[in-house]
PDB file of C-alpha atoms in Angstrom:
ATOM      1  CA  UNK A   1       0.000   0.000   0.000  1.00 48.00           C
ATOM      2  CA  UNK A   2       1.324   3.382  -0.847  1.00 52.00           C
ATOM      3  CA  UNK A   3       1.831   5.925   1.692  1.00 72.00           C
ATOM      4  CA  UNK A   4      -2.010   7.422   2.448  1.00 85.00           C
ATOM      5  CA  UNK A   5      -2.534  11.566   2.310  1.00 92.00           C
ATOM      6  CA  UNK A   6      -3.284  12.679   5.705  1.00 94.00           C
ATOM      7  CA  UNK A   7      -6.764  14.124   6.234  1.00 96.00           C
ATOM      8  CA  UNK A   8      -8.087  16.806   8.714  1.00 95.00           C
ATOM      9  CA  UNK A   9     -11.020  16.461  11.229  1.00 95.00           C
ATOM     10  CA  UNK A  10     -13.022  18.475   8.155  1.00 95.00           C
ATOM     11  CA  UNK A  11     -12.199  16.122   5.570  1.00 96.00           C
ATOM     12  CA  UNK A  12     -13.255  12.896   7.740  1.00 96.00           C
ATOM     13  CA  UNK A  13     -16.420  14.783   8.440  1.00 95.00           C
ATOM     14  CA  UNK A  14     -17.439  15.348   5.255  1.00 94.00           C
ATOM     15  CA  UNK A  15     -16.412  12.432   4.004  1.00 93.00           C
ATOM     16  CA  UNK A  16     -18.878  10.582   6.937  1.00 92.00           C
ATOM     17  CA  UNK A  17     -21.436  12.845   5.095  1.00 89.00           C
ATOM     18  CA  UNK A  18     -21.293  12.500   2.028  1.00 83.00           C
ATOM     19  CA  UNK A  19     -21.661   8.654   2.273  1.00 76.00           C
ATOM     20  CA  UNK A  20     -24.347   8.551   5.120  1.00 63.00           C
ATOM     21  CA  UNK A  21     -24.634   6.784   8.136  1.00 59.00           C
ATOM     22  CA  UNK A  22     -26.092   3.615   8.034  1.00 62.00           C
ATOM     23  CA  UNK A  23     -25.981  -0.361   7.763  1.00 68.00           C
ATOM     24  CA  UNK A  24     -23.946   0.251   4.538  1.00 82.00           C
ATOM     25  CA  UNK A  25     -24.164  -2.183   1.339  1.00 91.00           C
ATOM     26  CA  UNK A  26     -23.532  -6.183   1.221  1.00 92.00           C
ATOM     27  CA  UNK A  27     -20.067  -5.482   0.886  1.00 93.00           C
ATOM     28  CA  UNK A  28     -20.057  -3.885   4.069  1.00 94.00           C
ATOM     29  CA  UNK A  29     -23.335  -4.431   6.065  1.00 91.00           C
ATOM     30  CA  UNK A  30     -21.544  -7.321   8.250  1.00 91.00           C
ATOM     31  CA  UNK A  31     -19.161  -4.347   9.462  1.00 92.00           C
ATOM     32  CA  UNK A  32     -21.538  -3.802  12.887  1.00 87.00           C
ATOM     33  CA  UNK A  33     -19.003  -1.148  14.383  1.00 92.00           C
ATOM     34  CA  UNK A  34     -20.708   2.371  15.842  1.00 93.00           C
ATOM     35  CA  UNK A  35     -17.702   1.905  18.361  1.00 94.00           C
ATOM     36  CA  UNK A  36     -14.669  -0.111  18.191  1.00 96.00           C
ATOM     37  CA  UNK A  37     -14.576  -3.609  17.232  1.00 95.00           C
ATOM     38  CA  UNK A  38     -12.361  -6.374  16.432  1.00 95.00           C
ATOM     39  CA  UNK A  39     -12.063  -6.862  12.758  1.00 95.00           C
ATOM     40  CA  UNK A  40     -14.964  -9.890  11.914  1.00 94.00           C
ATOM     41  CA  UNK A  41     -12.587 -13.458  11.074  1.00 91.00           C
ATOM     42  CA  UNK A  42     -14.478 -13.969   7.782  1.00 93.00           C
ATOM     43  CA  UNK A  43     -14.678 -10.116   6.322  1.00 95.00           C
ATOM     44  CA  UNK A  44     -13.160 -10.185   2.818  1.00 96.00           C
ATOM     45  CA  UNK A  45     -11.127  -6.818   3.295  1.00 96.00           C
ATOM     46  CA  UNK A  46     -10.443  -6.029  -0.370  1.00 96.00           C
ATOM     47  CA  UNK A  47     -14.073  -4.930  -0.047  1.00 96.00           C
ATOM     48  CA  UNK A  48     -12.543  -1.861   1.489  1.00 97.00           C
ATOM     49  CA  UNK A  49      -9.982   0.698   0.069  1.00 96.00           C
ATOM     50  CA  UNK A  50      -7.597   3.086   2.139  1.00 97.00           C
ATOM     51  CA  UNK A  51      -8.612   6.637   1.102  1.00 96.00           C
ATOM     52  CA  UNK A  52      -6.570   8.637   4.178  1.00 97.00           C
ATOM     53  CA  UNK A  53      -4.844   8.224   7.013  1.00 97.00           C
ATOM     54  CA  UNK A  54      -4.890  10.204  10.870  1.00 96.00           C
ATOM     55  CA  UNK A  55      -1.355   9.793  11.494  1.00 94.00           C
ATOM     56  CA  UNK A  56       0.610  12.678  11.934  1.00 90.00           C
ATOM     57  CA  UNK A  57       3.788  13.024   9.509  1.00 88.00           C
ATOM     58  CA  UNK A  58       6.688  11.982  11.653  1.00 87.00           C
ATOM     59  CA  UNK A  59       5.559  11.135  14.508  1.00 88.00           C
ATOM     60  CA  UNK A  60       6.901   7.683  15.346  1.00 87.00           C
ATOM     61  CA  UNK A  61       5.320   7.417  18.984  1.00 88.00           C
ATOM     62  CA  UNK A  62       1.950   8.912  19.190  1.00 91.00           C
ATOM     63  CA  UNK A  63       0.130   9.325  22.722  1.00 91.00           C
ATOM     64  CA  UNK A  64      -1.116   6.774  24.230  1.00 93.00           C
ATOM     65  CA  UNK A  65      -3.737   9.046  26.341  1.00 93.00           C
ATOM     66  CA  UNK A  66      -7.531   9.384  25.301  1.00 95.00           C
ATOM     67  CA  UNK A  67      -9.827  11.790  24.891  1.00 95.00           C
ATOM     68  CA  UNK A  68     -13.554  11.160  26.646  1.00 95.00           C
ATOM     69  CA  UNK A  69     -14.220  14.753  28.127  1.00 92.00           C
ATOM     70  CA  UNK A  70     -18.236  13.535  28.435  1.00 92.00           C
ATOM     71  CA  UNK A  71     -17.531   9.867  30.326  1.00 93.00           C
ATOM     72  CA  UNK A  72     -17.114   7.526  27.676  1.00 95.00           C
ATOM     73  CA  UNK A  73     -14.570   5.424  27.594  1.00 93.00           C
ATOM     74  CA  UNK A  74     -12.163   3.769  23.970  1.00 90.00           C
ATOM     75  CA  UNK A  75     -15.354   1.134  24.003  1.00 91.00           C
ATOM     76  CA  UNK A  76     -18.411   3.766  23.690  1.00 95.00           C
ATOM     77  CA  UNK A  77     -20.463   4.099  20.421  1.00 95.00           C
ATOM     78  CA  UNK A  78     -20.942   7.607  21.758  1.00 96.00           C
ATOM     79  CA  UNK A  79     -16.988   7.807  22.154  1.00 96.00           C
ATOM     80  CA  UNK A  80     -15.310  11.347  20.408  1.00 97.00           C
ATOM     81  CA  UNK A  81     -13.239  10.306  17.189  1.00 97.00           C
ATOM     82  CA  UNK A  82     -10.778  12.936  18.618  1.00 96.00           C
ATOM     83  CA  UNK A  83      -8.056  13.536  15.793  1.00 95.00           C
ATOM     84  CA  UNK A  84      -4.747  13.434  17.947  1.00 93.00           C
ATOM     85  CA  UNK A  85      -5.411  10.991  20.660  1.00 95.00           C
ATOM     86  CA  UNK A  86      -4.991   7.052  20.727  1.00 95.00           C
ATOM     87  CA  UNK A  87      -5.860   5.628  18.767  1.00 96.00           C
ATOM     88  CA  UNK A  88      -6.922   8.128  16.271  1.00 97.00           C
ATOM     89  CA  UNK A  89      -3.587   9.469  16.169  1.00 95.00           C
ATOM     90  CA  UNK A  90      -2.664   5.306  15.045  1.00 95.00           C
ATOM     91  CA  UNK A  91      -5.699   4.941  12.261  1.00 97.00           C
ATOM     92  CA  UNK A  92      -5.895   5.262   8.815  1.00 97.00           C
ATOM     93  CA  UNK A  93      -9.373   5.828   6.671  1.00 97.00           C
ATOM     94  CA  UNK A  94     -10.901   2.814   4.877  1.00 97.00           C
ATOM     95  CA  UNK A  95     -14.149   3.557   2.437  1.00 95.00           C
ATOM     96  CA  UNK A  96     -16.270   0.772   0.998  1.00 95.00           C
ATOM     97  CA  UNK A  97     -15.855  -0.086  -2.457  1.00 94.00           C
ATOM     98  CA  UNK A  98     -19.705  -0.553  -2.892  1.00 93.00           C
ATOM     99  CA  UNK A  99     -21.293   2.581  -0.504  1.00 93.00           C
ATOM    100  CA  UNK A 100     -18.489   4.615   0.642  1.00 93.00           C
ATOM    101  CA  UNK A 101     -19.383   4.271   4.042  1.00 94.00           C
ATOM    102  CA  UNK A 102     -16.024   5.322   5.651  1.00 96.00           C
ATOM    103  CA  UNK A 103     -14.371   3.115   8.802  1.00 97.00           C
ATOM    104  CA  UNK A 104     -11.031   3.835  10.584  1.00 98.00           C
ATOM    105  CA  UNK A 105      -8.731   0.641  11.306  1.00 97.00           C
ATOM    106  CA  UNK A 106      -5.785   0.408  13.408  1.00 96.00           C
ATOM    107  CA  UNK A 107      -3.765  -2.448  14.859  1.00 94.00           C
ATOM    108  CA  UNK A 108      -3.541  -2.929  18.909  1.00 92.00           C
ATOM    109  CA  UNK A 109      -0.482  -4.362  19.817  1.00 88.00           C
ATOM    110  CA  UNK A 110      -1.023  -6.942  23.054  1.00 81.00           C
ATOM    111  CA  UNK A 111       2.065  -8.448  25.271  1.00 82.00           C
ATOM    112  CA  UNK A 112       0.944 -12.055  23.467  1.00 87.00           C
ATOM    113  CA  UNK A 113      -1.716 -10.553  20.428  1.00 88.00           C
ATOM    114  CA  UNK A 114      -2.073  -8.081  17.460  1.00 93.00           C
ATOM    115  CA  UNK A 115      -6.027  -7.285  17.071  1.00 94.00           C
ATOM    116  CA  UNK A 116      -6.790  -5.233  14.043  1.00 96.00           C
ATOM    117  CA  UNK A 117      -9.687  -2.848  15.003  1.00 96.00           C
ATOM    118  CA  UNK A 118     -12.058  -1.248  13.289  1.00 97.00           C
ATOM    119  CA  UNK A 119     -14.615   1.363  13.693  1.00 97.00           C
ATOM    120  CA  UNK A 120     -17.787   3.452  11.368  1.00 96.00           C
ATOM    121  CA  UNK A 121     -16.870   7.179  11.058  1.00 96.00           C
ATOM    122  CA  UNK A 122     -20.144   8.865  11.922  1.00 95.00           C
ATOM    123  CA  UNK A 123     -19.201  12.986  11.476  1.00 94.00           C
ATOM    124  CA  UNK A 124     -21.392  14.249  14.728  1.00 95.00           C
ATOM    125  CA  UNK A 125     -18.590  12.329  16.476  1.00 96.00           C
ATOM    126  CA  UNK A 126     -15.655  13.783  14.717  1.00 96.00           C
ATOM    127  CA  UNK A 127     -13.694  16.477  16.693  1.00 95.00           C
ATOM    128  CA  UNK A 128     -10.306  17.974  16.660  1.00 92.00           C
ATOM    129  CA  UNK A 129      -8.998  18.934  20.788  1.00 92.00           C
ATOM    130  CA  UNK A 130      -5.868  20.454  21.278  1.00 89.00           C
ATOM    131  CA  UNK A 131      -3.002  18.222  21.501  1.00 81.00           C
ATOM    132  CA  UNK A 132      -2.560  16.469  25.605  1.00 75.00           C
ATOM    133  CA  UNK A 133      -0.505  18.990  27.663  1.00 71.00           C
ATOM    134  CA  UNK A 134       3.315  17.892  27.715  1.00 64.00           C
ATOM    135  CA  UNK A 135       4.198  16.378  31.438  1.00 65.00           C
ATOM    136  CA  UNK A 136       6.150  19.514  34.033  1.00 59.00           C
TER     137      UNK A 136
END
């Protein structure tokens, strides 16, 4: 895969709107993922296509801290898709080949596991905070 352009809170946004929210297409529909979820076993992935990615240029070790000013925690379907904070800051933008419903994967790296994660980008949830104050 070639290097993906990196996209802005604006772009993801209206990229979530311009292919609606929804149970997507039968490419997609078994993709069940308002908040995160592991990746299903049987999904054929080549129904998806990387259109963007959240990383930042450069930055080889992203935060690891969240962002859940309103009580939600990395689980929520309510959860902020805060551009900048983990795992965000670790994603890159997948669209479906059939709808164009957009998803964000990322990989979590366990002590004895990899799970690759993925989760619908719905824009009302899409927001850009300031970066996590550096430790004094």
């Amino acid at each position: 895969m070639t290097q993906a352009a990196a996209m802005t809170a604006g772009e993801l946004m209206a990229l979530a709107h311009t292919a609606g929210a929804g149970a997507g297409c039968p490419r997609c529909s078994a993709l069940l993922c308002r908040g995160w979820e592991s990746m299903p076993g049987g999904f054929d992935r080549s129904n998806l296509r990387c259109v963007g990615t959240l990383r930042a240029p450069g930055d080889d070790d992203p935060t690891l801290a969240e962002f859940h000013p309103a009580g939600t925690h990395g689980w929520s379907d309510n959860a902020p898709i805060a551009l900048g904070w983990f795992p965000y800051n670790r994603c890159d933008v997948w669209q479906c080949e059939g709808c164009a419903r957009p998803f964000l994967r990322y990989t979590e790296y366990g002590g004895y596991y990899t799970d690759e994660r993925i989760r619908e980008v719905r824009a009302h949830l899409v927001v850009n905070p300031p970066p996590e104050p550096a430790p004094t």
